[in-house]
mmCIF file of C-alpha atoms in Angstrom:
data_model
loop_
_atom_site.group_PDB
_atom_site.id
_atom_site.type_symbol
_atom_site.label_atom_id
_atom_site.label_comp_id
_atom_site.label_asym_id
_atom_site.label_seq_id
_atom_site.Cartn_x
_atom_site.Cartn_y
_atom_site.Cartn_z
ATOM 1 C CA UNK A 1 26.434 13.279 -74.463
ATOM 2 C CA UNK A 2 25.740 16.545 -72.647
ATOM 3 C CA UNK A 3 27.654 17.240 -69.482
ATOM 4 C CA UNK A 4 25.706 16.721 -66.226
ATOM 5 C CA UNK A 5 26.718 18.850 -63.230
ATOM 6 C CA UNK A 6 30.278 19.029 -64.499
ATOM 7 C CA UNK A 7 30.595 15.274 -65.099
ATOM 8 C CA UNK A 8 32.892 14.014 -67.813
ATOM 9 C CA UNK A 9 31.307 12.352 -70.835
ATOM 10 C CA UNK A 10 32.375 8.972 -69.486
ATOM 11 C CA UNK A 11 30.779 9.581 -66.101
ATOM 12 C CA UNK A 12 27.617 10.962 -67.711
ATOM 13 C CA UNK A 13 27.350 7.759 -69.756
ATOM 14 C CA UNK A 14 27.761 5.740 -66.555
ATOM 15 C CA UNK A 15 24.855 7.590 -64.953
ATOM 16 C CA UNK A 16 22.716 7.100 -68.066
ATOM 17 C CA UNK A 17 23.578 3.394 -68.110
ATOM 18 C CA UNK A 18 22.526 3.037 -64.491
ATOM 19 C CA UNK A 19 19.242 4.821 -65.285
ATOM 20 C CA UNK A 20 18.518 2.277 -68.020
ATOM 21 C CA UNK A 21 19.445 -0.555 -65.638
ATOM 22 C CA UNK A 22 16.976 0.735 -63.030
ATOM 23 C CA UNK A 23 14.196 1.066 -65.619
ATOM 24 C CA UNK A 24 14.812 -2.520 -66.714
ATOM 25 C CA UNK A 25 14.830 -3.990 -63.207
ATOM 26 C CA UNK A 26 12.358 -1.821 -61.285
ATOM 27 C CA UNK A 27 9.723 -4.578 -61.083
ATOM 28 C CA UNK A 28 12.054 -7.561 -60.638
ATOM 29 C CA UNK A 29 11.363 -8.152 -56.977
ATOM 30 C CA UNK A 30 9.140 -11.193 -56.459
ATOM 31 C CA UNK A 31 11.399 -12.405 -53.656
ATOM 32 C CA UNK A 32 11.614 -9.199 -51.629
ATOM 33 C CA UNK A 33 8.933 -6.972 -50.064
ATOM 34 C CA UNK A 34 9.577 -3.715 -51.895
ATOM 35 C CA UNK A 35 6.417 -2.091 -53.294
ATOM 36 C CA UNK A 36 7.097 -0.327 -56.588
ATOM 37 C CA UNK A 37 3.676 1.187 -57.342
ATOM 38 C CA UNK A 38 4.509 4.749 -56.377
ATOM 39 C CA UNK A 39 5.012 8.125 -57.998
ATOM 40 C CA UNK A 40 6.494 10.850 -55.825
ATOM 41 C CA UNK A 41 7.644 13.037 -58.718
ATOM 42 C CA UNK A 42 5.621 15.959 -57.294
ATOM 43 C CA UNK A 43 8.168 16.055 -54.460
ATOM 44 C CA UNK A 44 11.261 16.170 -56.683
ATOM 45 C CA UNK A 45 11.626 19.944 -56.261
ATOM 46 C CA UNK A 46 12.280 19.482 -52.545
ATOM 47 C CA UNK A 47 15.553 17.745 -53.387
ATOM 48 C CA UNK A 48 16.918 21.235 -53.978
ATOM 49 C CA UNK A 49 16.999 21.819 -50.216
ATOM 50 C CA UNK A 50 18.946 20.428 -47.278
ATOM 51 C CA UNK A 51 15.935 19.394 -45.186
ATOM 52 C CA UNK A 52 17.124 18.046 -41.838
ATOM 53 C CA UNK A 53 14.738 16.760 -39.161
ATOM 54 C CA UNK A 54 17.204 16.870 -36.306
ATOM 55 C CA UNK A 55 15.555 16.414 -32.939
ATOM 56 C CA UNK A 56 11.969 16.058 -31.785
ATOM 57 C CA UNK A 57 9.309 16.993 -34.354
ATOM 58 C CA UNK A 58 6.942 17.998 -31.533
ATOM 59 C CA UNK A 59 9.217 20.902 -30.552
ATOM 60 C CA UNK A 60 10.225 24.088 -32.317
ATOM 61 C CA UNK A 61 13.789 23.783 -33.639
ATOM 62 C CA UNK A 62 16.277 26.546 -34.350
ATOM 63 C CA UNK A 63 17.069 24.719 -37.604
ATOM 64 C CA UNK A 64 14.148 25.995 -39.661
ATOM 65 C CA UNK A 65 14.511 23.871 -42.813
ATOM 66 C CA UNK A 66 12.720 20.798 -41.506
ATOM 67 C CA UNK A 67 9.564 18.838 -42.369
ATOM 68 C CA UNK A 68 8.354 18.472 -38.778
ATOM 69 C CA UNK A 69 4.765 19.455 -39.622
ATOM 70 C CA UNK A 70 4.567 16.562 -42.085
ATOM 71 C CA UNK A 71 6.323 14.141 -39.747
ATOM 72 C CA UNK A 72 3.803 15.026 -37.024
ATOM 73 C CA UNK A 73 0.921 14.008 -39.297
ATOM 74 C CA UNK A 74 2.682 10.791 -40.277
ATOM 75 C CA UNK A 75 3.126 9.805 -36.638
ATOM 76 C CA UNK A 76 -0.484 10.699 -35.853
ATOM 77 C CA UNK A 77 -1.603 8.400 -38.674
ATOM 78 C CA UNK A 78 0.429 5.484 -37.327
ATOM 79 C CA UNK A 79 -0.616 6.161 -33.740
ATOM 80 C CA UNK A 80 -4.251 5.734 -34.809
ATOM 81 C CA UNK A 81 -3.332 2.695 -36.919
ATOM 82 C CA UNK A 82 -1.545 1.006 -34.008
ATOM 83 C CA UNK A 83 -4.170 1.997 -31.429
ATOM 84 C CA UNK A 84 -2.424 4.376 -29.070
ATOM 85 C CA UNK A 85 -3.742 7.857 -28.134
ATOM 86 C CA UNK A 86 -1.480 10.516 -29.624
ATOM 87 C CA UNK A 87 -0.728 12.000 -26.197
ATOM 88 C CA UNK A 88 0.466 8.626 -24.875
ATOM 89 C CA UNK A 89 2.752 7.716 -27.754
ATOM 90 C CA UNK A 90 5.789 9.171 -29.476
ATOM 91 C CA UNK A 91 7.676 8.068 -32.549
ATOM 92 C CA UNK A 92 9.592 9.311 -35.545
ATOM 93 C CA UNK A 93 10.445 8.546 -39.162
ATOM 94 C CA UNK A 94 13.497 6.275 -39.264
ATOM 95 C CA UNK A 95 15.988 5.132 -41.877
ATOM 96 C CA UNK A 96 14.314 1.710 -41.898
ATOM 97 C CA UNK A 97 13.233 -1.249 -39.817
ATOM 98 C CA UNK A 98 16.609 -1.893 -38.216
ATOM 99 C CA UNK A 99 16.724 1.583 -36.681
ATOM 100 C CA UNK A 100 13.164 1.148 -35.447
ATOM 101 C CA UNK A 101 14.034 -2.166 -33.840
ATOM 102 C CA UNK A 102 17.125 -0.681 -32.237
ATOM 103 C CA UNK A 103 15.058 2.188 -30.836
ATOM 104 C CA UNK A 104 12.612 -0.270 -29.227
ATOM 105 C CA UNK A 105 15.428 -2.363 -27.766
ATOM 106 C CA UNK A 106 17.194 0.785 -26.546
ATOM 107 C CA UNK A 107 14.066 1.909 -24.680
ATOM 108 C CA UNK A 108 13.719 -1.553 -23.144
ATOM 109 C CA UNK A 109 17.356 -1.618 -22.023
ATOM 110 C CA UNK A 110 17.053 1.801 -20.417
ATOM 111 C CA UNK A 111 13.956 0.623 -18.572
ATOM 112 C CA UNK A 112 15.544 -2.698 -17.525
ATOM 113 C CA UNK A 113 19.349 -2.201 -17.789
ATOM 114 C CA UNK A 114 20.314 -5.741 -16.726
ATOM 115 C CA UNK A 115 17.517 -7.606 -18.537
ATOM 116 C CA UNK A 116 17.802 -10.363 -21.126
ATOM 117 C CA UNK A 117 16.346 -9.940 -24.616
ATOM 118 C CA UNK A 118 14.497 -13.005 -25.965
ATOM 119 C CA UNK A 119 14.028 -13.487 -29.703
ATOM 120 C CA UNK A 120 13.201 -16.428 -31.929
ATOM 121 C CA UNK A 121 15.376 -18.167 -34.503
ATOM 122 C CA UNK A 122 13.197 -16.658 -37.243
ATOM 123 C CA UNK A 123 13.903 -13.073 -36.162
ATOM 124 C CA UNK A 124 15.469 -10.679 -38.678
ATOM 125 C CA UNK A 125 19.262 -10.767 -38.724
ATOM 126 C CA UNK A 126 19.443 -7.180 -37.471
ATOM 127 C CA UNK A 127 18.549 -8.210 -33.920
ATOM 128 C CA UNK A 128 21.927 -9.914 -33.432
ATOM 129 C CA UNK A 129 23.631 -6.714 -34.555
ATOM 130 C CA UNK A 130 21.467 -4.629 -32.221
ATOM 131 C CA UNK A 131 22.283 -6.901 -29.288
ATOM 132 C CA UNK A 132 26.012 -6.403 -29.884
ATOM 133 C CA UNK A 133 25.730 -2.648 -30.317
ATOM 134 C CA UNK A 134 23.641 -2.215 -27.168
ATOM 135 C CA UNK A 135 25.653 -4.836 -25.251
ATOM 136 C CA UNK A 136 22.519 -6.603 -24.081
ATOM 137 C CA UNK A 137 22.210 -10.068 -22.644
ATOM 138 C CA UNK A 138 20.201 -12.233 -25.014
ATOM 139 C CA UNK A 139 18.710 -15.664 -25.553
ATOM 140 C CA UNK A 140 17.603 -17.209 -28.841
ATOM 141 C CA UNK A 141 14.279 -19.054 -28.590
ATOM 142 C CA UNK A 142 13.250 -22.005 -30.745
ATOM 143 C CA UNK A 143 10.609 -21.509 -33.406
ATOM 144 C CA UNK A 144 7.734 -23.651 -34.605
ATOM 145 C CA UNK A 145 7.694 -25.180 -38.123
ATOM 146 C CA UNK A 146 5.568 -22.305 -39.454
ATOM 147 C CA UNK A 147 8.105 -19.749 -38.187
ATOM 148 C CA UNK A 148 6.187 -18.669 -35.095
ATOM 149 C CA UNK A 149 7.953 -18.465 -31.743
ATOM 150 C CA UNK A 150 7.991 -21.609 -29.568
ATOM 151 C CA UNK A 151 6.253 -20.278 -26.459
ATOM 152 C CA UNK A 152 7.155 -23.302 -24.341
ATOM 153 C CA UNK A 153 10.827 -22.709 -25.067
ATOM 154 C CA UNK A 154 10.455 -18.991 -24.324
ATOM 155 C CA UNK A 155 9.088 -19.661 -20.855
ATOM 156 C CA UNK A 156 11.631 -22.423 -20.257
ATOM 157 C CA UNK A 157 14.518 -20.064 -21.016
ATOM 158 C CA UNK A 158 13.111 -17.227 -18.902
ATOM 159 C CA UNK A 159 12.774 -19.623 -15.967
ATOM 160 C CA UNK A 160 16.249 -21.079 -16.419
ATOM 161 C CA UNK A 161 17.709 -17.564 -16.529
ATOM 162 C CA UNK A 162 15.716 -16.504 -13.501
ATOM 163 C CA UNK A 163 14.863 -13.391 -15.503
ATOM 164 C CA UNK A 164 12.403 -11.099 -13.716
ATOM 165 C CA UNK A 165 12.293 -8.404 -16.412
ATOM 166 C CA UNK A 166 12.413 -10.130 -19.798
ATOM 167 C CA UNK A 167 12.528 -8.071 -22.982
ATOM 168 C CA UNK A 168 10.522 -9.864 -25.664
ATOM 169 C CA UNK A 169 11.278 -9.217 -29.337
ATOM 170 C CA UNK A 170 8.124 -10.340 -31.149
ATOM 171 C CA UNK A 171 7.919 -10.841 -34.900
ATOM 172 C CA UNK A 172 4.802 -9.480 -36.554
ATOM 173 C CA UNK A 173 5.645 -11.244 -39.795
ATOM 174 C CA UNK A 174 8.964 -13.108 -39.970
ATOM 175 C CA UNK A 175 11.391 -12.470 -42.818
ATOM 176 C CA UNK A 176 11.228 -15.848 -44.562
ATOM 177 C CA UNK A 177 7.828 -17.286 -43.565
ATOM 178 C CA UNK A 178 5.673 -14.296 -42.670
ATOM 179 C CA UNK A 179 4.837 -15.791 -39.267
ATOM 180 C CA UNK A 180 3.270 -13.639 -36.550
ATOM 181 C CA UNK A 181 4.247 -14.285 -32.939
ATOM 182 C CA UNK A 182 1.127 -14.327 -30.782
ATOM 183 C CA UNK A 183 1.631 -11.456 -28.356
ATOM 184 C CA UNK A 184 -1.500 -12.371 -26.409
ATOM 185 C CA UNK A 185 -0.197 -15.894 -25.844
ATOM 186 C CA UNK A 186 3.192 -14.483 -24.833
ATOM 187 C CA UNK A 187 1.591 -12.227 -22.232
ATOM 188 C CA UNK A 188 -0.663 -15.015 -20.931
ATOM 189 C CA UNK A 189 2.336 -17.301 -20.501
ATOM 190 C CA UNK A 190 4.310 -14.571 -18.721
ATOM 191 C CA UNK A 191 1.365 -13.919 -16.433
ATOM 192 C CA UNK A 192 1.209 -17.631 -15.608
ATOM 193 C CA UNK A 193 4.767 -17.512 -14.241
ATOM 194 C CA UNK A 194 4.005 -14.490 -12.098
ATOM 195 C CA UNK A 195 5.172 -11.616 -14.297
ATOM 196 C CA UNK A 196 2.919 -8.551 -14.363
ATOM 197 C CA UNK A 197 2.858 -6.279 -17.422
ATOM 198 C CA UNK A 198 5.022 -3.700 -15.633
ATOM 199 C CA UNK A 199 7.728 -6.355 -15.221
ATOM 200 C CA UNK A 200 8.622 -6.862 -18.903
ATOM 201 C CA UNK A 201 8.909 -5.074 -22.236
ATOM 202 C CA UNK A 202 7.348 -6.192 -25.529
ATOM 203 C CA UNK A 203 8.685 -4.869 -28.823
ATOM 204 C CA UNK A 204 6.989 -5.703 -32.139
ATOM 205 C CA UNK A 205 8.939 -5.933 -35.392
ATOM 206 C CA UNK A 206 6.179 -5.299 -37.940
ATOM 207 C CA UNK A 207 8.371 -4.295 -40.865
ATOM 208 C CA UNK A 208 6.031 -5.752 -43.508
ATOM 209 C CA UNK A 209 2.862 -6.893 -41.729
ATOM 210 C CA UNK A 210 2.471 -3.608 -39.893
ATOM 211 C CA UNK A 211 0.881 -2.304 -43.085
ATOM 212 C CA UNK A 212 -1.160 -5.488 -43.699
ATOM 213 C CA UNK A 213 -2.844 -6.410 -40.419
ATOM 214 C CA UNK A 214 -4.544 -3.026 -39.821
ATOM 215 C CA UNK A 215 -6.456 -3.401 -43.089
ATOM 216 C CA UNK A 216 -7.952 -6.885 -42.814
ATOM 217 C CA UNK A 217 -11.013 -8.188 -40.973
ATOM 218 C CA UNK A 218 -9.440 -10.741 -38.632
ATOM 219 C CA UNK A 219 -5.846 -9.746 -37.872
ATOM 220 C CA UNK A 220 -3.607 -11.384 -35.330
ATOM 221 C CA UNK A 221 -2.937 -9.148 -32.290
ATOM 222 C CA UNK A 222 -0.315 -6.541 -33.172
ATOM 223 C CA UNK A 223 -1.124 -3.179 -31.569
ATOM 224 C CA UNK A 224 -0.648 -1.167 -28.392
ATOM 225 C CA UNK A 225 -4.199 -2.117 -27.455
ATOM 226 C CA UNK A 226 -2.969 -5.723 -27.492
ATOM 227 C CA UNK A 227 -0.089 -4.978 -25.119
ATOM 228 C CA UNK A 228 2.990 -3.977 -27.139
ATOM 229 C CA UNK A 229 5.337 -1.269 -25.844
ATOM 230 C CA UNK A 230 6.924 -0.287 -29.161
ATOM 231 C CA UNK A 231 6.589 -1.145 -32.839
ATOM 232 C CA UNK A 232 8.695 -0.716 -35.962
ATOM 233 C CA UNK A 233 7.342 -0.718 -39.520
ATOM 234 C CA UNK A 234 9.128 -0.156 -42.828
ATOM 235 C CA UNK A 235 8.108 2.549 -45.281
ATOM 236 C CA UNK A 236 9.756 1.051 -48.352
ATOM 237 C CA UNK A 237 7.924 -2.275 -48.067
ATOM 238 C CA UNK A 238 4.112 -2.239 -48.263
ATOM 239 C CA UNK A 239 3.894 1.547 -48.539
ATOM 240 C CA UNK A 240 6.590 1.933 -51.171
ATOM 241 C CA UNK A 241 9.405 4.498 -51.242
ATOM 242 C CA UNK A 242 12.432 5.290 -53.422
ATOM 243 C CA UNK A 243 14.429 5.726 -50.210
ATOM 244 C CA UNK A 244 14.557 3.128 -47.405
ATOM 245 C CA UNK A 245 12.664 4.493 -44.418
ATOM 246 C CA UNK A 246 10.280 3.508 -41.670
ATOM 247 C CA UNK A 247 8.384 4.538 -38.585
ATOM 248 C CA UNK A 248 8.898 3.592 -34.947
ATOM 249 C CA UNK A 249 6.301 4.273 -32.282
ATOM 250 C CA UNK A 250 6.550 3.698 -28.521
ATOM 251 C CA UNK A 251 4.849 4.528 -25.265
ATOM 252 C CA UNK A 252 5.777 8.115 -24.474
ATOM 253 C CA UNK A 253 6.520 7.404 -20.805
ATOM 254 C CA UNK A 254 9.418 5.173 -21.876
ATOM 255 C CA UNK A 255 10.743 7.604 -24.489
ATOM 256 C CA UNK A 256 11.132 10.294 -21.836
ATOM 257 C CA UNK A 257 13.894 8.168 -20.252
ATOM 258 C CA UNK A 258 16.216 8.759 -23.223
ATOM 259 C CA UNK A 259 15.514 12.417 -24.094
ATOM 260 C CA UNK A 260 18.619 14.603 -24.461
ATOM 261 C CA UNK A 261 18.616 18.410 -24.657
ATOM 262 C CA UNK A 262 20.540 19.797 -27.636
ATOM 263 C CA UNK A 263 21.344 23.435 -26.962
ATOM 264 C CA UNK A 264 22.547 24.473 -30.417
ATOM 265 C CA UNK A 265 19.225 23.566 -32.063
ATOM 266 C CA UNK A 266 17.183 24.675 -29.045
ATOM 267 C CA UNK A 267 15.355 21.343 -28.909
ATOM 268 C CA UNK A 268 15.567 17.854 -27.451
ATOM 269 C CA UNK A 269 16.428 14.639 -29.268
ATOM 270 C CA UNK A 270 15.237 11.120 -28.518
ATOM 271 C CA UNK A 271 16.185 9.513 -31.830
ATOM 272 C CA UNK A 272 18.933 7.042 -32.697
ATOM 273 C CA UNK A 273 20.338 8.930 -35.666
ATOM 274 C CA UNK A 274 20.139 12.596 -34.607
ATOM 275 C CA UNK A 275 20.239 14.369 -37.962
ATOM 276 C CA UNK A 276 17.471 12.684 -39.924
ATOM 277 C CA UNK A 277 16.254 12.651 -43.496
ATOM 278 C CA UNK A 278 13.662 15.412 -43.901
ATOM 279 C CA UNK A 279 12.593 14.111 -47.317
ATOM 280 C CA UNK A 280 11.246 10.711 -46.257
ATOM 281 C CA UNK A 281 8.525 12.193 -43.995
ATOM 282 C CA UNK A 282 7.281 13.993 -47.123
ATOM 283 C CA UNK A 283 7.186 10.676 -48.998
ATOM 284 C CA UNK A 284 5.258 8.914 -46.233
ATOM 285 C CA UNK A 285 2.944 11.900 -45.822
ATOM 286 C CA UNK A 286 2.095 11.874 -49.517
ATOM 287 C CA UNK A 287 1.520 8.113 -49.440
ATOM 288 C CA UNK A 288 -0.945 8.254 -46.566
ATOM 289 C CA UNK A 289 -2.690 11.420 -47.760
ATOM 290 C CA UNK A 290 -3.199 10.130 -51.304
ATOM 291 C CA UNK A 291 -5.032 6.949 -50.224
ATOM 292 C CA UNK A 292 -8.187 6.403 -48.210
ATOM 293 C CA UNK A 293 -8.541 3.592 -45.686
ATOM 294 C CA UNK A 294 -10.652 1.814 -48.282
ATOM 295 C CA UNK A 295 -7.765 2.154 -50.760
ATOM 296 C CA UNK A 296 -5.353 0.586 -48.262
ATOM 297 C CA UNK A 297 -7.780 -2.296 -47.647
ATOM 298 C CA UNK A 298 -8.224 -2.948 -51.362
ATOM 299 C CA UNK A 299 -4.473 -2.788 -51.953
ATOM 300 C CA UNK A 300 -3.857 -5.236 -49.119
ATOM 301 C CA UNK A 301 -6.568 -7.630 -50.319
ATOM 302 C CA UNK A 302 -5.029 -7.615 -53.795
ATOM 303 C CA UNK A 303 -1.713 -8.777 -52.319
ATOM 304 C CA UNK A 304 -3.428 -11.536 -50.304
ATOM 305 C CA UNK A 305 -5.404 -12.674 -53.349
ATOM 306 C CA UNK A 306 -2.245 -12.828 -55.445
ATOM 307 C CA UNK A 307 -0.501 -14.849 -52.730
ATOM 308 C CA UNK A 308 -3.300 -17.400 -52.820
ATOM 309 C CA UNK A 309 -3.110 -17.453 -56.622
ATOM 310 C CA UNK A 310 0.600 -18.319 -56.397
ATOM 311 C CA UNK A 311 -0.156 -21.160 -53.968
ATOM 312 C CA UNK A 312 -2.906 -22.521 -56.204
ATOM 313 C CA UNK A 313 -0.601 -22.430 -59.237
ATOM 314 C CA UNK A 314 2.165 -24.226 -57.347
ATOM 315 C CA UNK A 315 -0.263 -26.890 -56.126
ATOM 316 C CA UNK A 316 -1.583 -27.368 -59.648
ATOM 317 C CA UNK A 317 1.975 -28.202 -60.694
ATOM 318 C CA UNK A 318 2.512 -30.614 -57.814
ATOM 319 C CA UNK A 319 4.740 -28.322 -55.762
ATOM 320 C CA UNK A 320 4.117 -27.911 -52.051
ATOM 321 C CA UNK A 321 3.633 -24.228 -51.200
ATOM 322 C CA UNK A 322 2.026 -22.550 -48.213
ATOM 323 C CA UNK A 323 1.624 -19.286 -46.322
ATOM 324 C CA UNK A 324 0.786 -18.249 -42.798
ATOM 325 C CA UNK A 325 -2.604 -16.666 -42.051
ATOM 326 C CA UNK A 326 -2.858 -13.077 -43.355
ATOM 327 C CA UNK A 327 0.557 -13.359 -44.984
ATOM 328 C CA UNK A 328 1.603 -12.400 -48.507
ATOM 329 C CA UNK A 329 4.764 -14.525 -48.215
ATOM 330 C CA UNK A 330 4.451 -17.810 -50.110
ATOM 331 C CA UNK A 331 6.939 -20.467 -48.984
ATOM 332 C CA UNK A 332 8.076 -23.400 -51.139
ATOM 333 C CA UNK A 333 11.039 -25.796 -51.453
ATOM 334 C CA UNK A 334 14.240 -24.156 -52.626
ATOM 335 C CA UNK A 335 14.522 -24.556 -56.425
ATOM 336 C CA UNK A 336 17.705 -25.168 -58.388
ATOM 337 C CA UNK A 337 20.377 -22.528 -57.839
ATOM 338 C CA UNK A 338 20.150 -21.083 -61.340
ATOM 339 C CA UNK A 339 16.380 -20.644 -60.928
ATOM 340 C CA UNK A 340 16.375 -18.753 -57.631
ATOM 341 C CA UNK A 341 19.332 -16.687 -58.801
ATOM 342 C CA UNK A 342 17.642 -15.878 -62.123
ATOM 343 C CA UNK A 343 14.501 -14.608 -60.405
ATOM 344 C CA UNK A 344 16.263 -13.065 -57.359
ATOM 345 C CA UNK A 345 14.309 -15.251 -54.938
ATOM 346 C CA UNK A 346 15.105 -14.895 -51.259
ATOM 347 C CA UNK A 347 16.412 -18.282 -50.137
ATOM 348 C CA UNK A 348 17.350 -19.631 -46.715
ATOM 349 C CA UNK A 349 18.275 -23.231 -46.002
ATOM 350 C CA UNK A 350 15.857 -25.520 -47.826
ATOM 351 C CA UNK A 351 13.174 -22.942 -48.589
ATOM 352 C CA UNK A 352 12.557 -19.959 -50.836
ATOM 353 C CA UNK A 353 9.673 -17.548 -50.980
ATOM 354 C CA UNK A 354 7.695 -15.258 -53.245
ATOM 355 C CA UNK A 355 6.192 -12.099 -51.756
ATOM 356 C CA UNK A 356 3.212 -10.707 -53.652
ATOM 357 C CA UNK A 357 3.423 -6.917 -53.578
ATOM 358 C CA UNK A 358 0.929 -4.290 -54.766
ATOM 359 C CA UNK A 359 2.692 -3.770 -58.102
ATOM 360 C CA UNK A 360 2.246 -7.452 -58.991
ATOM 361 C CA UNK A 361 -0.850 -6.756 -61.041
ATOM 362 C CA UNK A 362 -0.003 -9.092 -63.934
ATOM 363 C CA UNK A 363 -0.326 -12.787 -63.187
ATOM 364 C CA UNK A 364 1.900 -13.520 -66.168
ATOM 365 C CA UNK A 365 4.902 -12.153 -64.260
ATOM 366 C CA UNK A 366 4.329 -14.589 -61.400
ATOM 367 C CA UNK A 367 3.493 -17.411 -63.808
ATOM 368 C CA UNK A 368 6.913 -17.117 -65.446
ATOM 369 C CA UNK A 369 8.613 -17.659 -62.106
ATOM 370 C CA UNK A 370 6.318 -20.540 -61.131
ATOM 371 C CA UNK A 371 6.731 -22.238 -64.516
ATOM 372 C CA UNK A 372 10.522 -22.048 -64.320
ATOM 373 C CA UNK A 373 10.463 -23.538 -60.821
ATOM 374 C CA UNK A 374 8.064 -26.296 -61.893
ATOM 375 C CA UNK A 375 10.271 -27.298 -64.822
ATOM 376 C CA UNK A 376 13.209 -27.914 -62.491
ATOM 377 C CA UNK A 377 11.424 -29.209 -59.384
ATOM 378 C CA UNK A 378 10.139 -32.626 -58.466
ATOM 379 C CA UNK A 379 6.718 -32.684 -56.753
ATOM 380 C CA UNK A 380 6.847 -32.239 -53.006
ATOM 381 C CA UNK A 381 4.328 -33.902 -50.734
ATOM 382 C CA UNK A 382 5.398 -32.498 -47.361
ATOM 383 C CA UNK A 383 2.859 -31.532 -44.768
ATOM 384 C CA UNK A 384 1.799 -27.914 -44.393
ATOM 385 C CA UNK A 385 3.049 -26.596 -41.025
ATOM 386 C CA UNK A 386 0.494 -26.029 -38.302
ATOM 387 C CA UNK A 387 -1.436 -22.749 -38.625
ATOM 388 C CA UNK A 388 -0.370 -22.314 -42.246
ATOM 389 C CA UNK A 389 -2.825 -22.266 -45.157
#
């Protein structure tokens, strides 16, 4: 085998073996929200450069090899998508949803340094890590059977804590059940106990559903127009990317609290990571420029239709399966260990799920998983949780 960049024959074979492994498994993921219907090969040539987006894309940097112009257009796209005027919002391309969530929590803590962060039991595991890193007070709120936050318990805990500036971490699509916390209900309940909007902070974790809800006719509330203060969405989920990435967007007036001047690049920096990947803004830019809004709607509807197909197939085989409104996450009883391990199904407690992504164009692929589960599973006759379909 030819040498690759000075590698030994053994190491070159290892790389080739991994290539074959990736080709074999690139469409395996029925249990995880990673879209695989992308082709960014036109951008491969940019891997020859050290593109570093250190600092604020809206300012001129002394480090010239950046993709700020592309990042600017990406943020403008998401500002329009999440209903905030460009001059009132600021955000950046992150390394993924966790960084976006940390950025939102960081802004909230700087605004209300002694406040308590409230999050539901269904919240992504990263929030516990963020709480420790930021040394924030926190309180875990109960969730409803469908995965949505228990609003009664939220208000009960805020009252017991005597918290006058609660930080609310809302899920716009939970990890295991795809549940959307109702941010209008949350704000109504806070108003009922005497808290004005200026008294609290509302962050939205929209890692997956942030690229679903904008493209359907009757979405749950999720945007700045609905009252959020910041939002995080993943780029490697519904959009699809070979590199984990994401976007975070927040109200600009809050971002200004954390801006730091960096003299050696002649710019300011408000980001978590400082030096940032300059390649991922190119990926996201190409993704949004190569599709029309109609394309995004059709792509989203395909995923929703496939989710309903999975539910119908499960029901036809006597297996209880369900999904939340506008969700592509299909929940069902945990199958035998060798089944969920064989198909790499995400499993938590007594449930597993299938997530129907854009590259799931062949029903036969989903049928194989469903048939294997049906062969090993007894019929379930449990009730569908409230609000689920």
